[in-house]
mmCIF file of C-alpha atoms in Angstrom:
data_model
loop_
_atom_site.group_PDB
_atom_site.id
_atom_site.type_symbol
_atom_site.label_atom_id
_atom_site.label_comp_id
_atom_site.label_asym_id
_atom_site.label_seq_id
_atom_site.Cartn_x
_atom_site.Cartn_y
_atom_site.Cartn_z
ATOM 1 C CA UNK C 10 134.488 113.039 158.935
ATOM 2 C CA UNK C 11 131.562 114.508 157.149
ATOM 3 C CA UNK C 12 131.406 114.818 153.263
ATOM 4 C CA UNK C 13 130.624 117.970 152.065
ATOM 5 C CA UNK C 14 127.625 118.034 149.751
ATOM 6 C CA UNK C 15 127.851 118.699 146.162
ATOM 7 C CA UNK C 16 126.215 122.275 144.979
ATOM 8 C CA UNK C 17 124.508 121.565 142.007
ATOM 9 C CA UNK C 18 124.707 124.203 139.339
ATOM 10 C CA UNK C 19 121.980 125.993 137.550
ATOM 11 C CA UNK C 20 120.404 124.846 134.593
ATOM 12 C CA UNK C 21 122.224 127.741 132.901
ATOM 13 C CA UNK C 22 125.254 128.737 134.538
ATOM 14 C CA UNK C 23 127.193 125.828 132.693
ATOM 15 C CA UNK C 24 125.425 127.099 129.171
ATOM 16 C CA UNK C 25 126.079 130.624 129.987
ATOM 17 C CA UNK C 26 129.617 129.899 130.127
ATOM 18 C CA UNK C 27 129.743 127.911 127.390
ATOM 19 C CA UNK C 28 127.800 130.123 124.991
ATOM 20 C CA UNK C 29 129.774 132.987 124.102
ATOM 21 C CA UNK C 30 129.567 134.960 120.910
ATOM 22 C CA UNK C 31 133.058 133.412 119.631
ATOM 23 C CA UNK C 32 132.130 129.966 120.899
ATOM 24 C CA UNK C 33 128.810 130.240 118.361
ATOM 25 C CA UNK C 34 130.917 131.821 115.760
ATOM 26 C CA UNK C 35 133.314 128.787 115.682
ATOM 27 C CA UNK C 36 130.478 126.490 115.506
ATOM 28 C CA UNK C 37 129.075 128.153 112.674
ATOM 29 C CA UNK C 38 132.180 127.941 110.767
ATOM 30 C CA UNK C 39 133.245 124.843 111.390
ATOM 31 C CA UNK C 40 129.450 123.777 110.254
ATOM 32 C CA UNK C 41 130.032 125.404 106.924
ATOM 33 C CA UNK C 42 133.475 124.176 106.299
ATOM 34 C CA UNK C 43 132.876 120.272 107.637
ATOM 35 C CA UNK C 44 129.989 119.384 106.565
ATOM 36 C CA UNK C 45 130.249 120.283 103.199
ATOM 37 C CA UNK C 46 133.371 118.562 102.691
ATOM 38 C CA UNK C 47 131.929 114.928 104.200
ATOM 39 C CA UNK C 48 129.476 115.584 101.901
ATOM 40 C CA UNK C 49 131.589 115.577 98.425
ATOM 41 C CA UNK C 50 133.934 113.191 99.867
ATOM 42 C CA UNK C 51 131.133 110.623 100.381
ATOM 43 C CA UNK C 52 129.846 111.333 96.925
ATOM 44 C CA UNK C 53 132.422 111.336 95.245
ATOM 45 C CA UNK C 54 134.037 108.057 96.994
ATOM 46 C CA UNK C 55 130.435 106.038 98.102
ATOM 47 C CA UNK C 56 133.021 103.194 98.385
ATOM 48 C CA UNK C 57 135.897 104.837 100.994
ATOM 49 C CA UNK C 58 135.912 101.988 104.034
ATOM 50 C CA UNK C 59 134.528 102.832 106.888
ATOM 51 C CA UNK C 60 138.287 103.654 108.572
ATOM 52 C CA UNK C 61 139.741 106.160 106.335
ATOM 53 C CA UNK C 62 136.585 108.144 106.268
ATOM 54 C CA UNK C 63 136.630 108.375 109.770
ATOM 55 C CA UNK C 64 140.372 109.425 110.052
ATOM 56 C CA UNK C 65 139.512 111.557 106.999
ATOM 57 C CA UNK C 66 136.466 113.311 108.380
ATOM 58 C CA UNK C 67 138.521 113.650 112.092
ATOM 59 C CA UNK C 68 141.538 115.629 110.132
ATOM 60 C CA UNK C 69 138.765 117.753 108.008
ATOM 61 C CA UNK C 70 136.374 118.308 111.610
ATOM 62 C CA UNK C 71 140.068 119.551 113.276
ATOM 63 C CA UNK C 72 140.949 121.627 110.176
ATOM 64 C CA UNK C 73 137.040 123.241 110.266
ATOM 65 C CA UNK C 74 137.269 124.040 113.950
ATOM 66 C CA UNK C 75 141.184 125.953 114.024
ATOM 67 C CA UNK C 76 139.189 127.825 111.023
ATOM 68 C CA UNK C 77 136.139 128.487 112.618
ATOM 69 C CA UNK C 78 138.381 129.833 115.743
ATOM 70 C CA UNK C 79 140.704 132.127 114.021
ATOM 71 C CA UNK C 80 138.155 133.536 111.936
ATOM 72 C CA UNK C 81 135.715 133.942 114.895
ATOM 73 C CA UNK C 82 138.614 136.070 116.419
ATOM 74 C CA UNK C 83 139.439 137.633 113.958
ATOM 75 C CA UNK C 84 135.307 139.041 113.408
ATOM 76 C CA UNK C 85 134.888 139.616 116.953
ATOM 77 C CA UNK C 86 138.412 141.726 117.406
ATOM 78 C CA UNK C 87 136.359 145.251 116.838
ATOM 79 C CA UNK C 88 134.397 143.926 119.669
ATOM 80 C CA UNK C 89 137.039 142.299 121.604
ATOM 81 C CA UNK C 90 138.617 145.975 121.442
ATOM 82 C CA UNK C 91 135.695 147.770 122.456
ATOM 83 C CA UNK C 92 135.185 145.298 125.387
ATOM 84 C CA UNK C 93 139.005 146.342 126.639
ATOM 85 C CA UNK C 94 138.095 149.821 126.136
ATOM 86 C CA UNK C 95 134.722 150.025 127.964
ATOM 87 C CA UNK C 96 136.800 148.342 130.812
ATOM 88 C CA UNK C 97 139.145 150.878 130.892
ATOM 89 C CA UNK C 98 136.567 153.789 130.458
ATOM 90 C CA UNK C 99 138.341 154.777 127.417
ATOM 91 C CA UNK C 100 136.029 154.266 124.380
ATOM 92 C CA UNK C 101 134.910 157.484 122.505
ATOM 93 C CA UNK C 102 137.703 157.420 119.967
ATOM 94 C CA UNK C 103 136.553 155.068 116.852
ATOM 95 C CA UNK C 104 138.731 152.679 115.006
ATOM 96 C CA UNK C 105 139.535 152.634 111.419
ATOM 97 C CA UNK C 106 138.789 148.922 111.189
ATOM 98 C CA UNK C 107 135.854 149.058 113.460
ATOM 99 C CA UNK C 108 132.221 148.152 111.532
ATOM 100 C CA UNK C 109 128.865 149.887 111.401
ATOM 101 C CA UNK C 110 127.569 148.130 114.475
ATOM 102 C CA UNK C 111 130.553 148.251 116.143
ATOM 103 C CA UNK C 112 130.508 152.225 116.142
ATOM 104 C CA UNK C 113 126.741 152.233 116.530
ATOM 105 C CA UNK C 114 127.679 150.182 119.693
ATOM 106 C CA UNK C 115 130.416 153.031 120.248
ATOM 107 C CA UNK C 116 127.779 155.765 119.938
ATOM 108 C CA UNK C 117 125.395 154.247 122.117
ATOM 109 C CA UNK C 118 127.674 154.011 124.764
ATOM 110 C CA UNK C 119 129.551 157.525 124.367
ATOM 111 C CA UNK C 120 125.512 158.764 124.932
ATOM 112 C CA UNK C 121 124.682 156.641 127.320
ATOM 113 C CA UNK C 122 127.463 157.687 129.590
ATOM 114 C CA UNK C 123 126.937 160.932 128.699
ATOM 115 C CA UNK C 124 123.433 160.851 130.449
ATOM 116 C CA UNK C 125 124.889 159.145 133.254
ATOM 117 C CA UNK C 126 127.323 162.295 133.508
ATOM 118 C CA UNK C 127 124.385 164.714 133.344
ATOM 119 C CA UNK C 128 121.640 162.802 135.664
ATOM 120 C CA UNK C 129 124.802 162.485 138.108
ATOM 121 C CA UNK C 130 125.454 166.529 138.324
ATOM 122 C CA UNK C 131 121.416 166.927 138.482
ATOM 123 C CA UNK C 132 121.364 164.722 141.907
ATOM 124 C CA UNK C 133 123.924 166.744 142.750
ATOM 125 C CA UNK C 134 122.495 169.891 142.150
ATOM 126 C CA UNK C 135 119.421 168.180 143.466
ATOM 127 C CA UNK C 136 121.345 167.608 146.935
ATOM 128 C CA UNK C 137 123.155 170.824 146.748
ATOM 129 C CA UNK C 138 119.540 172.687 146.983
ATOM 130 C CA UNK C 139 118.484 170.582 149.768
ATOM 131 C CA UNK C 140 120.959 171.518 151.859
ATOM 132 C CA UNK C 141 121.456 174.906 150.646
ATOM 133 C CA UNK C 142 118.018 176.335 150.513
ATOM 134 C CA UNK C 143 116.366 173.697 153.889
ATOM 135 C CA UNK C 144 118.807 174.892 156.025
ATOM 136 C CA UNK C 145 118.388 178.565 155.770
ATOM 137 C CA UNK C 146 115.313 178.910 156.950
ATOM 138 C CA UNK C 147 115.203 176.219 159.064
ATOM 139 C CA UNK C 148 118.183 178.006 161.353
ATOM 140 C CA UNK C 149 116.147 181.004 161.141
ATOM 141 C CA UNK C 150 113.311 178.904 162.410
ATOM 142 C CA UNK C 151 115.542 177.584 165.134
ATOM 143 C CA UNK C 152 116.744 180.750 166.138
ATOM 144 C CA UNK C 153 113.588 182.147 166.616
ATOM 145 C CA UNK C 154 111.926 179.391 168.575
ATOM 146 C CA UNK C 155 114.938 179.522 170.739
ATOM 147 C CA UNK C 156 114.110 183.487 171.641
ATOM 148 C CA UNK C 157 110.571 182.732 172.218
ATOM 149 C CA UNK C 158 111.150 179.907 174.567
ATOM 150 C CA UNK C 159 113.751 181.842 176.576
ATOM 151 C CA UNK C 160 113.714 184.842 176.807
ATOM 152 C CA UNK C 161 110.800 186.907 178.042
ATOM 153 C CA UNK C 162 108.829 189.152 175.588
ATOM 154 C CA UNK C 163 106.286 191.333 175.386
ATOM 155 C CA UNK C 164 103.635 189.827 173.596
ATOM 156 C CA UNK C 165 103.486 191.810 170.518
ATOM 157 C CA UNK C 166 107.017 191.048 169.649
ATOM 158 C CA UNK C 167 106.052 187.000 170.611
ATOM 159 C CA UNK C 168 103.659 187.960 167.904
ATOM 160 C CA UNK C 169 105.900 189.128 165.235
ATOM 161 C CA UNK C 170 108.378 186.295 165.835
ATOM 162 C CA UNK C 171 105.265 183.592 165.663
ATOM 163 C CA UNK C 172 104.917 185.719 161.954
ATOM 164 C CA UNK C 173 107.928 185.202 160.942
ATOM 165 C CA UNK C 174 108.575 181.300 162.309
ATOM 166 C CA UNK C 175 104.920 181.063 159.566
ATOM 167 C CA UNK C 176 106.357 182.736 157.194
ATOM 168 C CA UNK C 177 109.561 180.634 156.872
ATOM 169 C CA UNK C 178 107.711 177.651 157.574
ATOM 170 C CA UNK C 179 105.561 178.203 154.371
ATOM 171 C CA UNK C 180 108.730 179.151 152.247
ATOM 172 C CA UNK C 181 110.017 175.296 153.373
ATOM 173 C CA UNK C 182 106.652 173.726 152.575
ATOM 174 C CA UNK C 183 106.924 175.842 149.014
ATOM 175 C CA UNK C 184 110.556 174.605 148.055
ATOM 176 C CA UNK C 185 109.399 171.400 149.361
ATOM 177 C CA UNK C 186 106.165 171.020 147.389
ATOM 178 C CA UNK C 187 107.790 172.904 144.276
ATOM 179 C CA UNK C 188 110.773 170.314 144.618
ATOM 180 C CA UNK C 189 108.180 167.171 144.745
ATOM 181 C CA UNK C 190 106.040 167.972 141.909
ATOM 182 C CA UNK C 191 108.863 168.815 139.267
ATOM 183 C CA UNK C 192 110.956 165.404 140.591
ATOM 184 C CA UNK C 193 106.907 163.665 140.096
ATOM 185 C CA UNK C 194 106.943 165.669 136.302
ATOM 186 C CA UNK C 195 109.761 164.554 135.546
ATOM 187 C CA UNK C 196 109.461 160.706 135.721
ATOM 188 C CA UNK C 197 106.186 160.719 134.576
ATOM 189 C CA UNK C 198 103.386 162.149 132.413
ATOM 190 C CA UNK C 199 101.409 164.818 134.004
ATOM 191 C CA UNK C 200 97.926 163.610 134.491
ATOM 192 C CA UNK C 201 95.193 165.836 133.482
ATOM 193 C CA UNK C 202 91.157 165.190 133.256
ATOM 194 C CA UNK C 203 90.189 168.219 130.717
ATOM 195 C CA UNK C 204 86.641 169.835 131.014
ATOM 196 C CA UNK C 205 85.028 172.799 130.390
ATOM 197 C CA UNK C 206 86.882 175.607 132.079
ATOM 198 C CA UNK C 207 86.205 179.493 132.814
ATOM 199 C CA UNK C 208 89.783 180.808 131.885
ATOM 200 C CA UNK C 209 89.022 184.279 133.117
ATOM 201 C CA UNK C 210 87.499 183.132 136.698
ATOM 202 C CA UNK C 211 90.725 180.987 137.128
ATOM 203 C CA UNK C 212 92.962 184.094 136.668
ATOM 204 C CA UNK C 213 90.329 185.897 138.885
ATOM 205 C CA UNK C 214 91.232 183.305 141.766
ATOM 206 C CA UNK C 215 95.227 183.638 140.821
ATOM 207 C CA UNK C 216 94.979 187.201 141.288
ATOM 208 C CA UNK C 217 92.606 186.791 144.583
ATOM 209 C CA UNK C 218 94.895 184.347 145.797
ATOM 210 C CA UNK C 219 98.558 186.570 145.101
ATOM 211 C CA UNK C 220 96.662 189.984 146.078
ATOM 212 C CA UNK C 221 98.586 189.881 149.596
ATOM 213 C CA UNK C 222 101.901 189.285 148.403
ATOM 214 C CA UNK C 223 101.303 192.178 145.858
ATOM 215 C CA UNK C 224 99.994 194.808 148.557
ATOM 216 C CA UNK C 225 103.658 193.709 150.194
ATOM 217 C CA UNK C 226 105.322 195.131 147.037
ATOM 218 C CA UNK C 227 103.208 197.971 146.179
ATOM 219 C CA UNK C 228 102.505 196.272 142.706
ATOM 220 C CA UNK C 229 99.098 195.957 141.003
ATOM 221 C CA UNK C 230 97.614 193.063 139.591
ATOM 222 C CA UNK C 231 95.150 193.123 136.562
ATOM 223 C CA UNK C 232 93.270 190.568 134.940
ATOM 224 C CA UNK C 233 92.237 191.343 131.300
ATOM 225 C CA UNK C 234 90.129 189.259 128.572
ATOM 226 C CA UNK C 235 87.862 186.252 128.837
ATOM 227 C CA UNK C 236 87.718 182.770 127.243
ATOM 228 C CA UNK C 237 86.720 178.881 127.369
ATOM 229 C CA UNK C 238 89.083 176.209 127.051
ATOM 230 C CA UNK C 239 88.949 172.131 127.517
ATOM 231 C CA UNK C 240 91.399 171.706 130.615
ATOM 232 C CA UNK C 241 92.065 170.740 134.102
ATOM 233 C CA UNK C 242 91.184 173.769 136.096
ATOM 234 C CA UNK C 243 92.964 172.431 139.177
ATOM 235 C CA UNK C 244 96.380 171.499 137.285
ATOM 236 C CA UNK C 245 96.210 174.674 135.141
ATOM 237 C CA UNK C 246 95.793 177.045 137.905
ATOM 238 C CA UNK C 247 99.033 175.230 139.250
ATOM 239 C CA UNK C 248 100.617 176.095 136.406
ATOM 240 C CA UNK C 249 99.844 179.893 136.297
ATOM 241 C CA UNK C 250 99.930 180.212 140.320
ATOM 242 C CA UNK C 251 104.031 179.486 139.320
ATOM 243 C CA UNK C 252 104.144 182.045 136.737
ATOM 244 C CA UNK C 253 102.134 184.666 138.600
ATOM 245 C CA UNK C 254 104.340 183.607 141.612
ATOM 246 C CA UNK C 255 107.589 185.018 139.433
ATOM 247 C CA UNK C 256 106.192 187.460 137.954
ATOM 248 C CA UNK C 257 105.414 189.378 141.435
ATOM 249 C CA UNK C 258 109.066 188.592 142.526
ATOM 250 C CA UNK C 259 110.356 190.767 139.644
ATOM 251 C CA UNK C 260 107.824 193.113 138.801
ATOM 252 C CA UNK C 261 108.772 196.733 139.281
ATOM 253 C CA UNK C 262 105.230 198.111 138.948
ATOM 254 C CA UNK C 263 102.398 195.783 137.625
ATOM 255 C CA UNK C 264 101.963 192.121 136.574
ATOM 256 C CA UNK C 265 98.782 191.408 133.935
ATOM 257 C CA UNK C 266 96.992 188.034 133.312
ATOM 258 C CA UNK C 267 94.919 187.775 130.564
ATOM 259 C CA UNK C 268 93.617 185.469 128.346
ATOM 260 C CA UNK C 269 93.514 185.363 124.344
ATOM 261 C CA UNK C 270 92.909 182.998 121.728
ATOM 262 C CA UNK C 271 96.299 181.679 122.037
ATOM 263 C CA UNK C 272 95.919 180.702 125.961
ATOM 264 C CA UNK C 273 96.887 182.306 128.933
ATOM 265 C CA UNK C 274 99.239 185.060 129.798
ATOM 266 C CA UNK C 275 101.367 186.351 132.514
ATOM 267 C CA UNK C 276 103.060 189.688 131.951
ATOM 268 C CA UNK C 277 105.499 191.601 133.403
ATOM 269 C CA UNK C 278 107.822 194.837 134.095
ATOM 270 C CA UNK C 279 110.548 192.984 135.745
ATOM 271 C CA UNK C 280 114.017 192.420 133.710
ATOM 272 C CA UNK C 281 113.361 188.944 132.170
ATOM 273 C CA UNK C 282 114.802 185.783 131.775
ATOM 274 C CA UNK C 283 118.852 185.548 132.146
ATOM 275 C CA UNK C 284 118.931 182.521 129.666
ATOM 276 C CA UNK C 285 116.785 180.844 127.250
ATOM 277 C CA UNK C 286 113.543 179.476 128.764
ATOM 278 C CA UNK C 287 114.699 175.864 127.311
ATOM 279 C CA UNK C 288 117.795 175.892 129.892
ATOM 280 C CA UNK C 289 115.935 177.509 132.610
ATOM 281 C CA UNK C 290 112.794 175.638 132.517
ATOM 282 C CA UNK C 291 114.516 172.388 133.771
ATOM 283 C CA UNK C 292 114.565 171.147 136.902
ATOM 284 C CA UNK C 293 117.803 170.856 138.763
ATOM 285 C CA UNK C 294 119.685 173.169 136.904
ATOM 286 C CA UNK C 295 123.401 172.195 137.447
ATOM 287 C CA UNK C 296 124.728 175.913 136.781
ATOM 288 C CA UNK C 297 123.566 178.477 139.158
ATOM 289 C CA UNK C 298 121.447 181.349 137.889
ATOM 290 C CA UNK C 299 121.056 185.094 138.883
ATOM 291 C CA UNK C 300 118.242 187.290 137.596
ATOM 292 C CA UNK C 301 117.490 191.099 138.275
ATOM 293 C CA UNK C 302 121.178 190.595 140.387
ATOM 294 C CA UNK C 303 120.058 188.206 142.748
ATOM 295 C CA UNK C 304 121.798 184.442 142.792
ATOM 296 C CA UNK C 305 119.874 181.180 142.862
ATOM 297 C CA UNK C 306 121.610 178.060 143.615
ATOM 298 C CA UNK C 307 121.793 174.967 141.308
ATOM 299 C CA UNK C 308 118.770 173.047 141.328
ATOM 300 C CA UNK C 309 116.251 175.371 142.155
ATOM 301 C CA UNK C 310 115.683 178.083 139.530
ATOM 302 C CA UNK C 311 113.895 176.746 137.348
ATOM 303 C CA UNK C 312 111.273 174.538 138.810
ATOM 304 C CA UNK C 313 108.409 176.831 138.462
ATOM 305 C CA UNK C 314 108.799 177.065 134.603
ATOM 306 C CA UNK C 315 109.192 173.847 134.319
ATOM 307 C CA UNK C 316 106.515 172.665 136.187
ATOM 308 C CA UNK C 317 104.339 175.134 134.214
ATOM 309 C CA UNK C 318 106.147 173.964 130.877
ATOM 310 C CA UNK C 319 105.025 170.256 131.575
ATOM 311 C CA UNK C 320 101.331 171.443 132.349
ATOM 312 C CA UNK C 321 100.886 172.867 129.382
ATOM 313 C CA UNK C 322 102.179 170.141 127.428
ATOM 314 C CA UNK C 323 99.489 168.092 128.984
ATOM 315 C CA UNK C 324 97.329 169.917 127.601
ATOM 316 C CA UNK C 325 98.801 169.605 124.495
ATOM 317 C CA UNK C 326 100.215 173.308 124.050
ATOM 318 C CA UNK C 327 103.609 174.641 124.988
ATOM 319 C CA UNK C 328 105.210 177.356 127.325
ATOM 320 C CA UNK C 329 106.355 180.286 125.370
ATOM 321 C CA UNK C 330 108.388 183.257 126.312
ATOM 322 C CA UNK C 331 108.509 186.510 124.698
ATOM 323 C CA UNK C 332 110.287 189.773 125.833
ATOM 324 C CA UNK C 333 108.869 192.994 123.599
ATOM 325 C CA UNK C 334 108.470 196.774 123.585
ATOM 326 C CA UNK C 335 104.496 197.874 124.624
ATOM 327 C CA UNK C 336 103.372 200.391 121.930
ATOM 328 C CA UNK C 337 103.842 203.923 122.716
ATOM 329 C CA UNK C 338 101.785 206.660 121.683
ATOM 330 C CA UNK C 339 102.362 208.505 118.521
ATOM 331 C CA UNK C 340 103.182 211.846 119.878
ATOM 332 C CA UNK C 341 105.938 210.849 121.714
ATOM 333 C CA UNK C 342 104.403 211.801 124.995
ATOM 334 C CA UNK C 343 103.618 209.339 128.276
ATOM 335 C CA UNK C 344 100.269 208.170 127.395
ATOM 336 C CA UNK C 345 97.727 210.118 129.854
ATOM 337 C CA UNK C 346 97.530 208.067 133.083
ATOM 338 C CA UNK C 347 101.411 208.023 133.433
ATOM 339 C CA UNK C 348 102.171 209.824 136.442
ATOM 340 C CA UNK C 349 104.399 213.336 135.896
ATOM 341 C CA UNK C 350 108.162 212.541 135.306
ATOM 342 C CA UNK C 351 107.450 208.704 133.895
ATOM 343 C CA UNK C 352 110.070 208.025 131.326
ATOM 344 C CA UNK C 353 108.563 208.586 127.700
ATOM 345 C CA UNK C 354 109.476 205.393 126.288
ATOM 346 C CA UNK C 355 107.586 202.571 128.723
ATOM 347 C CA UNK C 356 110.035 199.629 130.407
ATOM 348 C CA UNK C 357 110.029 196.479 128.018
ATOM 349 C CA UNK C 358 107.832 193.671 129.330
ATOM 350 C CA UNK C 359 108.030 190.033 130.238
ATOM 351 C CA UNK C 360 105.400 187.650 128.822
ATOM 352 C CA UNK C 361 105.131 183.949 129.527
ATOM 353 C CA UNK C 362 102.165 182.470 127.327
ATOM 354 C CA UNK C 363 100.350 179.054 127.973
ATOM 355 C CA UNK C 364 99.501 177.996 124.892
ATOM 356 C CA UNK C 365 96.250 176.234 124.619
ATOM 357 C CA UNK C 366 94.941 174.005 121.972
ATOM 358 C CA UNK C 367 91.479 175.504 121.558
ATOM 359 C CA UNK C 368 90.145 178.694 123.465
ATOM 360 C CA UNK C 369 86.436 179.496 122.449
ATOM 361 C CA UNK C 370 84.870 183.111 123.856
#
């Protein structure tokens, strides 16, 4: 009958067991206690024989290590007690008894699970948009292939439908890209390579680029003021592209870009932010947001602003958002160029500002 083979052990699985924090303790202790002791007993009696010293020192090394024990138990109960209650996911409440570290440990681990809590409802939020805002249009999408491989149509309604299958195919790749980039932002630092950059030809291109989607409203787009600044022209234009972007989705009339000495800026008519820029401009909201009294599901309505927020501290400014009054005229009247029956006091305007370290003329 064969033998079964021995499996040695690792080099430390037998220390690692050994080694606890109590075992080290009672070492320690019993250190402090024994060998002191030996020590005065062998000078005060150099001539004990060789047998009662050892019984002596035995009794004094058992005494030093039930010391060293109980008092090692006795430090390590706080810790004992927190160990129990991390078990039992029950640790938040603090001791009277328990020590400095021991509720610095506490803290640490209140916050730590904490962020676990919050990461966890972001991935679902994160989830929640995938399947919320992919599926829509990719029914739609579905729908519409179906009809044109079906049923017979004349071909400018094939045409319209072929539209319309682009047009929800580029709101996918959007969400998609949008969805990548702030996921990408998020775990790591935004990589720029600064130069020399026209500000005012990059909001030219913006406004070349969004001119389509602004002829769809009936909204104008006008780009105001001029300026140099050291960035990356590429990442930057990313950053206002997502601004612009809003902008034109709440606009009631006309959205302005326009540079200053502070940066960039992206005005609006539309109603404005429906909570502080520093909860919306995070991505994968948990709480679901509605602005101008439509609904956005968690996860996705903030990813432009924060995409834009990260940009611009890459460049080492910040995204700032201000909601003001423009200046009316001093006679009380719609300044000339309003059309007949425009309200006397002008709508209040939104203005998101990409501040920029240094902006020369």
């Amino acid at each position: 009958m064969p033998t079964s083979a021995a499996v040695p052990l690792r080099p430390g699985a037998a220390v690692g067991r050994v080694r606890t924090l109590r075992s080290q303790f009672t070492f320690v202790i019993f250190l402090l206690a024994f060998l002191p002791n030996i020590i005065l007993t062998l000078m005060a009696r150099p001539d004990v024989p060789p047998l009662p010293l050892l019984a002596w020192m035995a009794v004094v090394g058992a005494l030093s290590a039930a010391m060293g024990y109980l008092l090692s138990g006795t430090l390590l109960r706080p810790v004992s007690r927190l160990q129990a209650q991390v078990e039992h996911g029950d640790f938040q409440a603090a001791q009277r008894d328990d020590p400095a570290e021991v509720r610095s440990l506490r803290a640490a681990f209140t916050g730590l699970l904490s962020r676990l809590g919050t990461e966890q409802a972001r991935r679902n939020a994160f989830i929640a948009t995938l399947v919320h805002d992919l599926k829509t249009p990719l029914i739609a999408t579905g729908h519409l292939t179906k009809i044109l491989t079906t049923l017979p149509l004349p071909d400018h309604e094939r045409r319209l439908m072929g539209e319309q299958i682009q047009a929800e195919t580029g709101r996918l790749l959007a969400l998609v890209q949008q969805m990548a980039d702030a996921h990408r932002f998020e775990q790591e630092d935004v990589q720029v390579q600064p130069a020399r950059t026209d500000l005012r030809a990059l909001l030219d291109d913006v406004a070349q680029r969004v001119a389509p989607q602004a002829q769809e409203r009936d909204l104008t787009v006008r780009v105001e003021g001029h300026g140099h600044a050291q960035a990356d022209r590429a990442v930057l234009e990313r950053a206002v592209m997502n601004l612009t972007v809003n902008a034109l989705r709440y606009a009631t009339h006309e959205v302005t870009l326009s540079v200053s000495g502070e940066g960039l800026h992206v005005t609006d008519d539309g109603p404005g932010l429906a909570a502080p820029l520093s909860e919306l401009a995070q991505p994968f909201n948990v709480q679901p947001t509605t602005i101008a009294g439509q609904q956005y599901t968690a996860g996705t309505a903030g990813l432009g602003l924060f995409i834009a927020r990260r940009i611009a501290e890459a460049h080492g400014g910040e995204l700032r958002y201000t909601r003001h009054s423009p200046p009316s005229s001093a006679s009380g009247h719609p300044p000339p160029e309003a059309p007949a029956g425009a309200p006397l006091s002008p709508p209040a305007q939104t203005r998101f500002t990409l501040l920029l370290p240094e902006v020369s003329p």
